[in-house]
Short mmCIF file of C-alpha atoms and ligand atoms in Angstrom, two decimals:
data_model
loop_
_atom_site.label_atom_id
_atom_site.label_comp_id
_atom_site.label_asym_id
_atom_site.label_seq_id
_atom_site.Cartn_x
_atom_site.Cartn_y
_atom_site.Cartn_z
CA MET A 1 20.54 -28.51 22.30
CA GLY A 2 23.20 -27.91 20.29
CA THR A 3 23.51 -26.17 16.48
CA LEU A 4 21.03 -26.78 13.38
CA LEU A 5 21.73 -25.03 9.88
CA LEU A 6 18.99 -25.10 7.80
CA LYS A 7 20.39 -24.43 4.20
CA ASN A 8 20.13 -24.16 0.58
CA ILE A 9 16.40 -22.72 1.39
CA HIS A 10 14.28 -22.40 -2.08
CA THR A 11 12.75 -19.03 -0.63
CA LEU A 12 12.83 -17.57 2.65
CA ALA A 13 10.39 -14.88 3.85
CA THR A 14 12.27 -13.24 6.74
CA MET A 15 9.50 -10.65 7.62
CA ASP A 16 12.51 -8.69 9.26
CA SER A 17 12.14 -4.79 9.03
CA GLN A 18 12.74 -4.74 4.98
CA ARG A 19 10.58 -7.90 4.85
CA ARG A 20 13.48 -9.32 2.77
CA GLU A 21 12.56 -12.37 0.68
CA LEU A 22 15.67 -14.54 0.35
CA SER A 23 16.73 -17.37 -2.36
CA ASP A 24 19.28 -19.97 -1.68
CA ALA A 25 19.52 -18.71 1.81
CA SER A 26 20.65 -20.13 5.12
CA ILE A 27 19.47 -20.21 8.63
CA TYR A 28 21.85 -20.59 11.80
CA ILE A 29 20.18 -21.55 15.15
CA GLN A 30 22.48 -22.03 18.30
CA ASP A 31 20.30 -24.00 21.02
CA ASN A 32 16.94 -21.79 20.69
CA VAL A 33 18.07 -18.67 19.31
CA ILE A 34 18.68 -17.77 15.28
CA THR A 35 22.71 -16.63 15.10
CA ALA A 36 22.85 -16.00 11.38
CA VAL A 37 20.53 -15.29 8.40
CA GLY A 38 21.90 -15.13 4.69
CA GLN A 39 23.93 -17.05 2.50
CA LEU A 40 25.88 -20.00 3.31
CA ASP A 41 29.05 -18.39 3.44
CA ASP A 42 27.47 -15.80 5.93
CA MET A 43 26.97 -18.57 8.46
CA PRO A 44 29.51 -19.05 11.55
CA SER A 45 30.10 -23.02 9.93
CA PRO A 46 29.14 -24.87 7.07
CA THR A 47 28.07 -27.73 9.17
CA ALA A 48 26.24 -28.09 12.44
CA ASP A 49 25.08 -30.88 14.59
CA THR A 50 21.85 -30.98 12.33
CA VAL A 51 21.88 -29.88 8.53
CA LEU A 52 18.70 -29.82 6.59
CA ASP A 53 18.74 -29.37 2.86
CA MET A 54 15.72 -26.90 2.28
CA SER A 55 16.19 -26.84 -1.58
CA ASN A 56 12.73 -27.62 -2.39
CA TYR A 57 10.92 -25.76 0.81
CA VAL A 58 9.86 -21.94 1.35
CA VAL A 59 10.36 -20.92 4.55
CA MET A 60 9.07 -18.56 7.07
CA PRO A 61 8.46 -17.34 10.88
CA GLY A 62 5.94 -19.88 12.68
CA LEU A 63 3.00 -18.06 13.17
CA ILE A 64 1.28 -16.31 16.10
CA ASN A 65 -2.28 -16.79 17.15
CA THR A 66 -3.31 -14.10 19.38
CA HIS A 67 -6.77 -15.21 20.20
CA HIS A 68 -8.49 -18.95 20.95
CA HIS A 69 -10.63 -20.69 23.14
CA MET A 70 -9.32 -24.11 22.97
CA TYR A 71 -11.70 -25.95 25.19
CA GLN A 72 -14.32 -25.63 22.60
CA SER A 73 -12.34 -28.26 20.19
CA LEU A 74 -14.90 -30.42 22.53
CA THR A 75 -18.14 -28.70 21.24
CA ARG A 76 -17.39 -27.95 17.65
CA VAL A 77 -20.24 -27.75 15.02
CA LEU A 78 -22.90 -27.04 17.67
CA ALA A 79 -25.54 -24.46 17.04
CA GLN A 80 -24.58 -24.31 13.43
CA ASP A 81 -26.86 -21.18 12.10
CA SER A 82 -26.73 -18.96 15.29
CA GLU A 83 -25.35 -15.15 15.82
CA LEU A 84 -22.81 -14.82 18.73
CA PHE A 85 -25.36 -14.17 21.66
CA ASP A 86 -27.77 -16.93 20.71
CA TRP A 87 -24.36 -19.19 19.88
CA LEU A 88 -23.05 -18.59 23.65
CA THR A 89 -26.67 -19.45 25.16
CA THR A 90 -26.59 -22.66 23.46
CA LEU A 91 -23.14 -23.67 24.51
CA TYR A 92 -22.98 -22.21 28.25
CA PRO A 93 -24.83 -25.46 29.80
CA ILE A 94 -22.81 -27.87 28.05
CA TRP A 95 -19.63 -25.90 29.27
CA SER A 96 -20.79 -26.08 32.88
CA ARG A 97 -19.84 -29.51 32.57
CA LEU A 98 -16.15 -29.02 31.69
CA ARG A 99 -13.47 -30.90 34.07
CA SER A 100 -9.86 -30.66 34.46
CA GLN A 101 -9.24 -33.51 31.82
CA HIS A 102 -11.36 -31.88 29.31
CA ILE A 103 -9.51 -28.56 29.12
CA TYR A 104 -6.10 -30.19 29.06
CA VAL A 105 -6.87 -32.71 26.29
CA SER A 106 -8.76 -30.27 24.27
CA ALA A 107 -6.00 -27.83 24.80
CA LYS A 108 -3.61 -30.12 23.65
CA LEU A 109 -5.77 -31.02 20.57
CA ALA A 110 -6.16 -27.84 19.69
CA MET A 111 -2.54 -26.87 20.12
CA ALA A 112 -1.39 -30.13 17.61
CA GLU A 113 -3.76 -28.60 14.81
CA LEU A 114 -2.55 -24.95 15.28
CA MET A 115 1.17 -26.67 15.31
CA LEU A 116 0.41 -28.65 12.14
CA SER A 117 -0.97 -25.87 10.47
CA GLY A 118 2.55 -23.29 10.70
CA CYS A 119 1.47 -21.94 14.54
CA THR A 120 4.53 -21.50 17.09
CA THR A 121 2.98 -19.45 19.29
CA SER A 122 -0.28 -19.25 20.82
CA SER A 123 -2.54 -17.59 23.54
CA ASP A 124 -5.52 -19.08 24.44
CA HIS A 125 -8.24 -17.37 26.41
CA LEU A 126 -10.02 -19.50 28.74
CA TYR A 127 -12.97 -17.88 30.71
CA ILE A 128 -14.84 -20.29 32.26
CA PHE A 129 -13.62 -22.67 35.55
CA PRO A 130 -16.27 -24.93 36.25
CA ASN A 131 -15.65 -28.02 38.55
CA ASP A 132 -11.81 -28.81 39.35
CA VAL A 133 -10.69 -26.57 35.97
CA GLN A 134 -7.42 -24.63 36.78
CA LEU A 135 -5.38 -22.68 34.42
CA GLU A 136 -2.77 -24.99 34.68
CA ASP A 137 -4.28 -27.95 32.93
CA GLU A 138 -3.75 -25.86 29.72
CA ILE A 139 -0.30 -24.87 30.59
CA ARG A 140 0.76 -28.66 31.11
CA ALA A 141 -0.36 -29.55 27.50
CA ALA A 142 1.69 -26.14 26.20
CA GLU A 143 4.82 -27.67 27.99
CA GLU A 144 4.38 -31.30 26.80
CA ILE A 145 3.79 -30.37 23.21
CA GLY A 146 6.27 -27.76 23.08
CA MET A 147 4.31 -24.89 22.36
CA ARG A 148 4.88 -21.36 22.82
CA PHE A 149 2.47 -20.37 24.99
CA HIS A 150 0.94 -17.31 26.15
CA ALA A 151 -2.23 -18.32 28.60
CA ALA A 152 -5.17 -15.75 29.35
CA ARG A 153 -6.66 -16.22 32.90
CA GLY A 154 -10.43 -15.13 31.24
CA ALA A 155 -13.14 -14.92 33.71
CA MET A 156 -16.94 -14.77 33.87
CA SER A 157 -18.53 -12.78 36.78
CA LEU A 158 -21.81 -11.19 35.97
CA GLY A 159 -24.42 -13.66 35.75
CA GLU A 160 -28.17 -13.74 34.24
CA SER A 161 -29.66 -12.69 37.22
CA LYS A 162 -27.19 -9.36 37.63
CA GLY A 163 -27.92 -8.84 34.13
CA GLY A 164 -25.26 -10.70 32.02
CA LEU A 165 -25.47 -13.27 29.36
CA PRO A 166 -24.15 -16.17 31.15
CA PRO A 167 -25.94 -18.61 33.33
CA ASP A 168 -24.84 -18.25 37.19
CA SER A 169 -24.02 -21.24 37.13
CA VAL A 170 -20.91 -20.88 34.87
CA VAL A 171 -19.74 -17.20 36.75
CA GLU A 172 -17.24 -17.32 39.47
CA ASP A 173 -16.84 -14.92 42.30
CA GLU A 174 -14.90 -11.75 41.76
CA LYS A 175 -12.46 -11.72 44.66
CA ALA A 176 -11.59 -15.29 43.95
CA ILE A 177 -11.19 -14.64 40.46
CA LEU A 178 -8.83 -11.76 41.35
CA LYS A 179 -7.17 -13.96 44.09
CA ASP A 180 -6.54 -16.75 41.37
CA THR A 181 -5.17 -14.83 38.53
CA GLN A 182 -2.56 -13.43 41.23
CA ARG A 183 -1.38 -16.93 42.12
CA VAL A 184 -1.47 -17.71 38.23
CA ILE A 185 0.82 -14.70 37.64
CA GLU A 186 3.20 -15.30 40.21
CA THR A 187 3.73 -19.07 39.84
CA PHE A 188 3.59 -19.23 35.90
CA HIS A 189 4.64 -15.73 34.39
CA ASN A 190 7.83 -15.65 32.52
CA ALA A 191 9.13 -12.06 31.36
CA ASP A 192 12.15 -13.31 29.98
CA ARG A 193 13.27 -13.00 26.31
CA TYR A 194 12.57 -16.37 24.64
CA ALA A 195 9.91 -17.20 27.58
CA MET A 196 7.71 -20.18 26.76
CA LEU A 197 5.41 -19.29 28.88
CA ARG A 198 3.27 -15.75 29.41
CA VAL A 199 0.25 -15.35 31.31
CA VAL A 200 -2.18 -12.80 30.73
CA VAL A 201 -5.47 -11.34 32.83
CA ALA A 202 -8.05 -11.37 30.41
CA PRO A 203 -12.11 -10.74 31.72
CA CYS A 204 -14.22 -12.28 29.01
CA SER A 205 -16.36 -9.63 28.00
CA PRO A 206 -18.21 -6.38 28.75
CA PHE A 207 -21.41 -8.50 28.84
CA SER A 208 -20.14 -11.05 31.34
CA VAL A 209 -18.20 -9.37 33.98
CA THR A 210 -18.50 -5.93 35.95
CA VAL A 211 -16.68 -2.60 35.51
CA ASP A 212 -15.16 -3.24 38.60
CA LEU A 213 -13.40 -6.70 37.44
CA MET A 214 -12.39 -4.52 34.79
CA ARG A 215 -11.01 -1.81 37.05
CA GLU A 216 -9.09 -4.50 39.06
CA SER A 217 -7.74 -6.67 36.36
CA ALA A 218 -5.94 -3.66 34.55
CA ASP A 219 -4.56 -2.82 38.24
CA LEU A 220 -3.42 -6.06 38.51
CA ALA A 221 -1.52 -6.92 35.58
CA ARG A 222 -0.23 -3.63 35.35
CA ALA A 223 1.30 -4.26 39.14
CA TYR A 224 2.87 -7.35 37.63
CA GLY A 225 3.72 -5.99 33.91
CA VAL A 226 1.23 -8.48 32.16
CA HIS A 227 -0.43 -8.15 29.20
CA LEU A 228 -4.18 -7.51 29.31
CA HIS A 229 -6.85 -8.92 26.61
CA THR A 230 -10.84 -9.19 26.12
CA HIS A 231 -13.15 -9.36 23.68
CA LEU A 232 -14.57 -6.13 21.98
CA ALA A 233 -17.37 -4.20 19.95
CA GLU A 234 -18.20 -8.13 18.34
CA ASN A 235 -21.27 -7.38 16.64
CA GLU A 236 -24.48 -5.01 16.85
CA LYS A 237 -25.71 -6.57 19.86
CA ASP A 238 -22.57 -6.01 21.66
CA ILE A 239 -22.68 -2.26 20.65
CA ASP A 240 -26.14 -2.39 21.67
CA PHE A 241 -25.50 -4.04 25.10
CA SER A 242 -22.25 -1.26 25.70
CA LEU A 243 -25.16 1.74 25.09
CA GLU A 244 -27.81 0.13 27.10
CA THR A 245 -26.00 -1.14 30.35
CA PHE A 246 -22.90 1.82 30.26
CA ASN A 247 -24.40 4.27 28.22
CA GLN A 248 -21.15 4.42 25.99
CA ARG A 249 -19.88 2.94 23.20
CA PRO A 250 -16.92 -0.01 23.66
CA GLY A 251 -14.09 2.45 22.80
CA ASP A 252 -15.15 4.92 25.45
CA TYR A 253 -16.00 1.84 27.44
CA ALA A 254 -12.72 0.38 27.50
CA GLU A 255 -10.77 3.92 27.97
CA SER A 256 -13.11 4.23 31.26
CA VAL A 257 -11.96 1.32 32.71
CA GLY A 258 -8.14 1.52 31.69
CA TRP A 259 -8.35 -0.78 29.11
CA VAL A 260 -6.54 1.06 26.47
CA GLY A 261 -2.61 1.11 25.67
CA ASP A 262 0.40 -0.89 24.41
CA ASP A 263 -0.48 -3.70 27.07
CA VAL A 264 -3.90 -4.27 26.00
CA TRP A 265 -5.30 -6.14 23.02
CA HIS A 266 -8.97 -6.74 22.23
CA ALA A 267 -10.34 -9.74 20.03
CA HIS A 268 -12.47 -9.02 17.18
CA CYS A 269 -13.53 -5.12 16.99
CA VAL A 270 -15.44 -5.55 14.29
CA LYS A 271 -17.55 -2.64 15.13
CA LEU A 272 -14.91 -0.07 15.73
CA ASN A 273 -15.85 3.10 14.21
CA ASP A 274 -13.62 5.61 12.84
CA ASP A 275 -12.97 7.52 16.22
CA GLU A 276 -12.43 4.60 17.90
CA ILE A 277 -9.80 3.40 15.18
CA LYS A 278 -8.00 6.48 15.97
CA GLN A 279 -8.04 6.05 19.82
CA PHE A 280 -6.73 2.50 19.30
CA ALA A 281 -3.62 3.84 17.05
CA HIS A 282 -2.72 6.90 19.80
CA THR A 283 -3.05 4.76 22.48
CA ARG A 284 -0.97 1.81 20.78
CA THR A 285 -3.80 -0.63 21.62
CA GLY A 286 -3.94 -3.85 19.85
CA VAL A 287 -6.53 -5.56 17.83
CA CYS A 288 -6.94 -9.15 17.16
CA HIS A 289 -8.55 -10.15 13.79
CA CYS A 290 -10.50 -13.16 13.75
CA PRO A 291 -12.33 -13.28 10.45
CA SER A 292 -13.62 -17.22 9.98
CA SER A 293 -15.41 -16.59 13.37
CA ASN A 294 -16.86 -13.38 12.16
CA MET A 295 -17.75 -14.68 9.10
CA ARG A 296 -19.46 -18.12 11.12
CA LEU A 297 -21.62 -16.06 13.36
CA ALA A 298 -22.26 -13.04 10.75
CA SER A 299 -20.81 -10.39 12.90
CA GLY A 300 -19.29 -8.59 9.98
CA ILE A 301 -16.31 -7.82 8.22
CA ALA A 302 -13.60 -5.76 10.63
CA PRO A 303 -12.23 -2.71 9.27
CA ILE A 304 -8.79 -4.22 8.53
CA ARG A 305 -7.76 -1.66 6.09
CA GLN A 306 -8.61 1.05 7.72
CA MET A 307 -6.93 0.09 11.00
CA LEU A 308 -3.61 -0.66 8.99
CA ASP A 309 -3.96 2.80 7.42
CA HIS A 310 -3.91 4.43 10.98
CA ASN A 311 -0.80 2.14 12.32
CA VAL A 312 -3.39 0.07 14.79
CA LYS A 313 -1.42 -2.72 15.81
CA VAL A 314 -3.03 -6.05 14.30
CA GLY A 315 -2.71 -9.34 15.09
CA LEU A 316 -4.63 -13.04 13.76
CA GLY A 317 -6.64 -15.39 15.67
CA VAL A 318 -8.18 -18.51 14.67
CA ASP A 319 -10.79 -17.86 17.70
CA GLY A 320 -12.51 -20.35 19.54
CA SER A 321 -12.52 -23.82 17.98
CA ALA A 322 -16.66 -23.93 18.27
CA SER A 323 -17.18 -20.83 16.22
CA ASN A 324 -14.74 -21.30 13.28
CA ASP A 325 -14.97 -24.48 13.67
CA ALA A 326 -11.06 -24.96 12.19
CA GLY A 327 -7.97 -24.45 13.89
CA HIS A 328 -6.07 -23.63 10.75
CA LEU A 329 -3.93 -20.63 11.26
CA LEU A 330 -2.14 -20.40 7.68
CA ASN A 331 -6.16 -20.33 6.29
CA GLU A 332 -6.98 -17.75 8.73
CA ALA A 333 -4.37 -15.59 7.56
CA ARG A 334 -5.88 -16.53 3.94
CA GLN A 335 -9.26 -15.59 5.05
CA ALA A 336 -8.13 -12.47 6.48
CA MET A 337 -6.82 -11.81 2.79
CA LEU A 338 -9.88 -12.67 0.81
CA LEU A 339 -12.14 -11.11 3.30
CA GLN A 340 -10.91 -7.67 3.23
CA ARG A 341 -11.81 -7.44 -0.65
CA VAL A 342 -15.55 -8.34 0.00
CA GLY A 343 -16.92 -5.20 -1.11
CA GLY A 344 -15.19 -4.00 -3.74
CA ASN A 345 -11.55 -3.37 -3.21
CA PRO A 346 -9.04 -6.32 -4.56
CA ALA A 347 -6.33 -4.90 -3.05
CA GLY A 348 -7.85 -4.80 0.45
CA LEU A 349 -5.49 -6.83 1.71
CA SER A 350 -2.32 -8.58 0.10
CA ALA A 351 -1.29 -11.71 0.74
CA ARG A 352 2.07 -10.51 2.41
CA GLU A 353 0.17 -8.16 4.46
CA ALA A 354 -2.13 -11.50 5.58
CA LEU A 355 1.04 -12.87 6.48
CA GLU A 356 2.55 -9.64 8.20
CA LEU A 357 -0.71 -9.71 10.47
CA ALA A 358 0.04 -13.48 11.53
CA THR A 359 3.60 -12.77 12.10
CA VAL A 360 4.78 -9.45 13.23
CA GLY A 361 1.61 -8.00 13.90
CA SER A 362 0.37 -10.78 16.15
CA ALA A 363 3.81 -10.55 18.08
CA SER A 364 3.21 -6.98 18.64
CA VAL A 365 -0.12 -7.42 19.86
CA LEU A 366 1.22 -10.10 22.29
CA GLY A 367 4.23 -7.32 23.29
CA ARG A 368 6.67 -9.77 22.13
CA ASP A 369 10.27 -8.54 20.16
CA ASP A 370 11.95 -12.02 19.98
CA VAL A 371 9.20 -13.74 17.90
CA GLY A 372 7.55 -13.21 14.15
CA VAL A 373 10.80 -12.53 12.62
CA ILE A 374 13.20 -14.43 10.91
CA ALA A 375 16.53 -12.43 11.97
CA GLU A 376 19.78 -12.76 14.11
CA GLY A 377 18.59 -12.64 17.94
CA MET A 378 15.47 -13.97 17.46
CA SER A 379 13.49 -17.05 19.02
CA ALA A 380 14.16 -20.04 16.68
CA ASP A 381 10.47 -20.53 16.01
CA ILE A 382 10.61 -21.47 11.79
CA ILE A 383 7.80 -23.42 9.76
CA ALA A 384 8.70 -24.87 6.37
CA TYR A 385 6.25 -25.86 3.27
CA ARG A 386 7.44 -28.14 0.68
CA LEU A 387 7.03 -26.89 -2.95
CA ASP A 388 6.96 -30.13 -5.04
CA THR A 389 2.90 -30.39 -4.00
CA VAL A 390 -0.16 -29.73 -5.83
CA GLY A 391 -1.31 -26.97 -3.89
CA PHE A 392 2.11 -25.13 -4.74
CA ALA A 393 1.84 -26.40 -8.57
CA GLY A 394 2.45 -23.48 -10.72
CA THR A 395 3.43 -20.44 -7.55
CA LEU A 396 7.48 -21.30 -7.87
CA HIS A 397 7.65 -17.87 -9.31
CA ASP A 398 6.16 -16.45 -5.78
CA PRO A 399 5.45 -19.12 -3.14
CA VAL A 400 5.39 -16.61 -0.58
CA ALA A 401 2.14 -15.61 -2.23
CA GLY A 402 1.74 -19.33 -3.11
CA LEU A 403 0.91 -19.81 0.34
CA LEU A 404 -2.07 -17.71 0.70
CA PHE A 405 -3.45 -17.60 -2.37
CA GLY A 406 -3.14 -21.73 -3.10
CA GLN A 407 -4.76 -24.03 -0.92
CA SER A 408 -3.79 -23.60 3.04
CA SER A 409 -1.19 -26.59 3.41
CA LEU A 410 0.35 -28.20 6.45
CA VAL A 411 3.18 -27.70 7.66
CA ASP A 412 6.28 -30.10 6.48
CA LEU A 413 8.85 -28.72 9.18
CA SER A 414 8.39 -26.56 12.11
CA ILE A 415 11.19 -25.57 14.55
CA ILE A 416 9.74 -24.18 18.03
CA ASN A 417 12.57 -22.91 20.38
CA GLY A 418 15.16 -24.47 18.67
CA LYS A 419 13.66 -27.86 18.78
CA ILE A 420 12.19 -29.52 15.43
CA VAL A 421 8.68 -30.62 16.68
CA VAL A 422 7.01 -31.44 12.80
CA GLN A 423 8.99 -33.45 10.67
CA ASP A 424 7.84 -34.47 7.33
CA GLY A 425 4.62 -33.45 8.17
CA GLN A 426 4.26 -35.49 11.47
CA LEU A 427 4.11 -34.03 14.80
CA LEU A 428 6.63 -35.57 17.00
CA THR A 429 5.53 -34.06 20.12
CA VAL A 430 2.42 -36.34 20.88
CA ASP A 431 0.73 -39.52 19.78
CA LEU A 432 -1.60 -38.18 17.64
CA PRO A 433 -4.26 -40.88 17.24
CA VAL A 434 -4.04 -41.42 20.76
CA LEU A 435 -4.79 -37.72 21.71
CA ILE A 436 -7.72 -37.82 19.15
CA GLU A 437 -9.31 -40.57 20.32
CA GLU A 438 -9.72 -39.43 24.08
CA HIS A 439 -10.53 -36.23 22.57
CA ASN A 440 -13.53 -37.66 20.81
CA LYS A 441 -14.60 -39.68 23.91
CA LEU A 442 -14.38 -36.80 25.91
CA SER A 443 -16.79 -34.42 23.35
CA GLN A 444 -19.30 -37.25 23.04
CA GLN A 445 -19.78 -37.30 27.11
CA LEU A 446 -19.77 -33.56 27.04
CA ILE A 447 -22.01 -33.19 24.90
CA ASN A 448 -24.66 -35.99 25.70
CA GLY A 449 -24.04 -34.91 29.28
CA ASP A 450 -23.03 -38.28 30.41
CA ASP A 451 -20.49 -38.30 33.28
ZN1 ZN B 501 -13.39 -15.33 21.83
#
């Protein structure tokens, strides 16, 4: 891949341990790794195979998305005014018609949307496997489009007839779930530094799987050293279900089935109480905050300020495409910043804290120390935004804050694993108009129930 030099950077937000923000800075990349950061004199060479002048750009580490359901791009703007459980029961019958091609095309569409919004690493929680659907459908999409990817093998096993929420037609047999999860770990998981693909074990939620599956999934994940992910404490009904079914709050339930620890992250956690926040802090259990989805479904405001004050690991996620319904990760950081202020604290979350959630915070919940920071030895995952645009006008004295306080821009440049994937605002790794047309055809067929 050779060498790449970004020079004359107007403003570089490194997100390193000192949170340095540099002016007139340079970054040197050898193949897929950053080898130098600083002034041009600090670079190993004043030139490289490719040299980009960045005097008109704000540059930062690529953003990291820790919760998504990419297939939901096919079923956006449905159940527009429902809360979570009603929203789910409206959508499950439509999702029961999903096939392999739907997963592949919708994942690629969702990844394109994420990459254009600044995301360079994403997890996806695929928890519905009807017909011929397999995890590799979305793995193929990630490989082709060039996104760093954590594929979470989700599952639902507790159908309506057994007291769960989903219809029996979309749940799987638990032995088959565990067998297939083991298969995808053995086939695809890469534990190496700079890995482009990792696998995560991810039963969907306490209201759609059994206690046994939660326990056995935790054992399986730990046998292979892979991470665990699920939904937790999303809204009041979720808490009610936990109390009625397990006679436990979500934190106690999670602990009782082995779902706390440095290798676990839970999506939402809107309703964690003070004791649970302390429990998550001392067990190093991670949280993925999904502000737009929490607002869309009226779930509530997650206590992110308290979590950060207690040193809970918190990352950011757009959540599924049908409950956001936008996969714009920079905008999600903006929503996080604004939502923590609702209720009276204008310093509830600063712009820089929101960017931390989307970079170093997300990296920590995914268990990675090679992304989310621009520093020597880190993956070359870098994004840049032009500053001579209407959205940045008037912010040049603090363009890092302008990223969040101003309109949510799309990236002009994105580099993933040392490869330029977006240049001049154009995604180079996919024919986007063709992809959108194919996606919309499949979406219409799925929603209309046509084969
Ligand atoms: Zn979700």
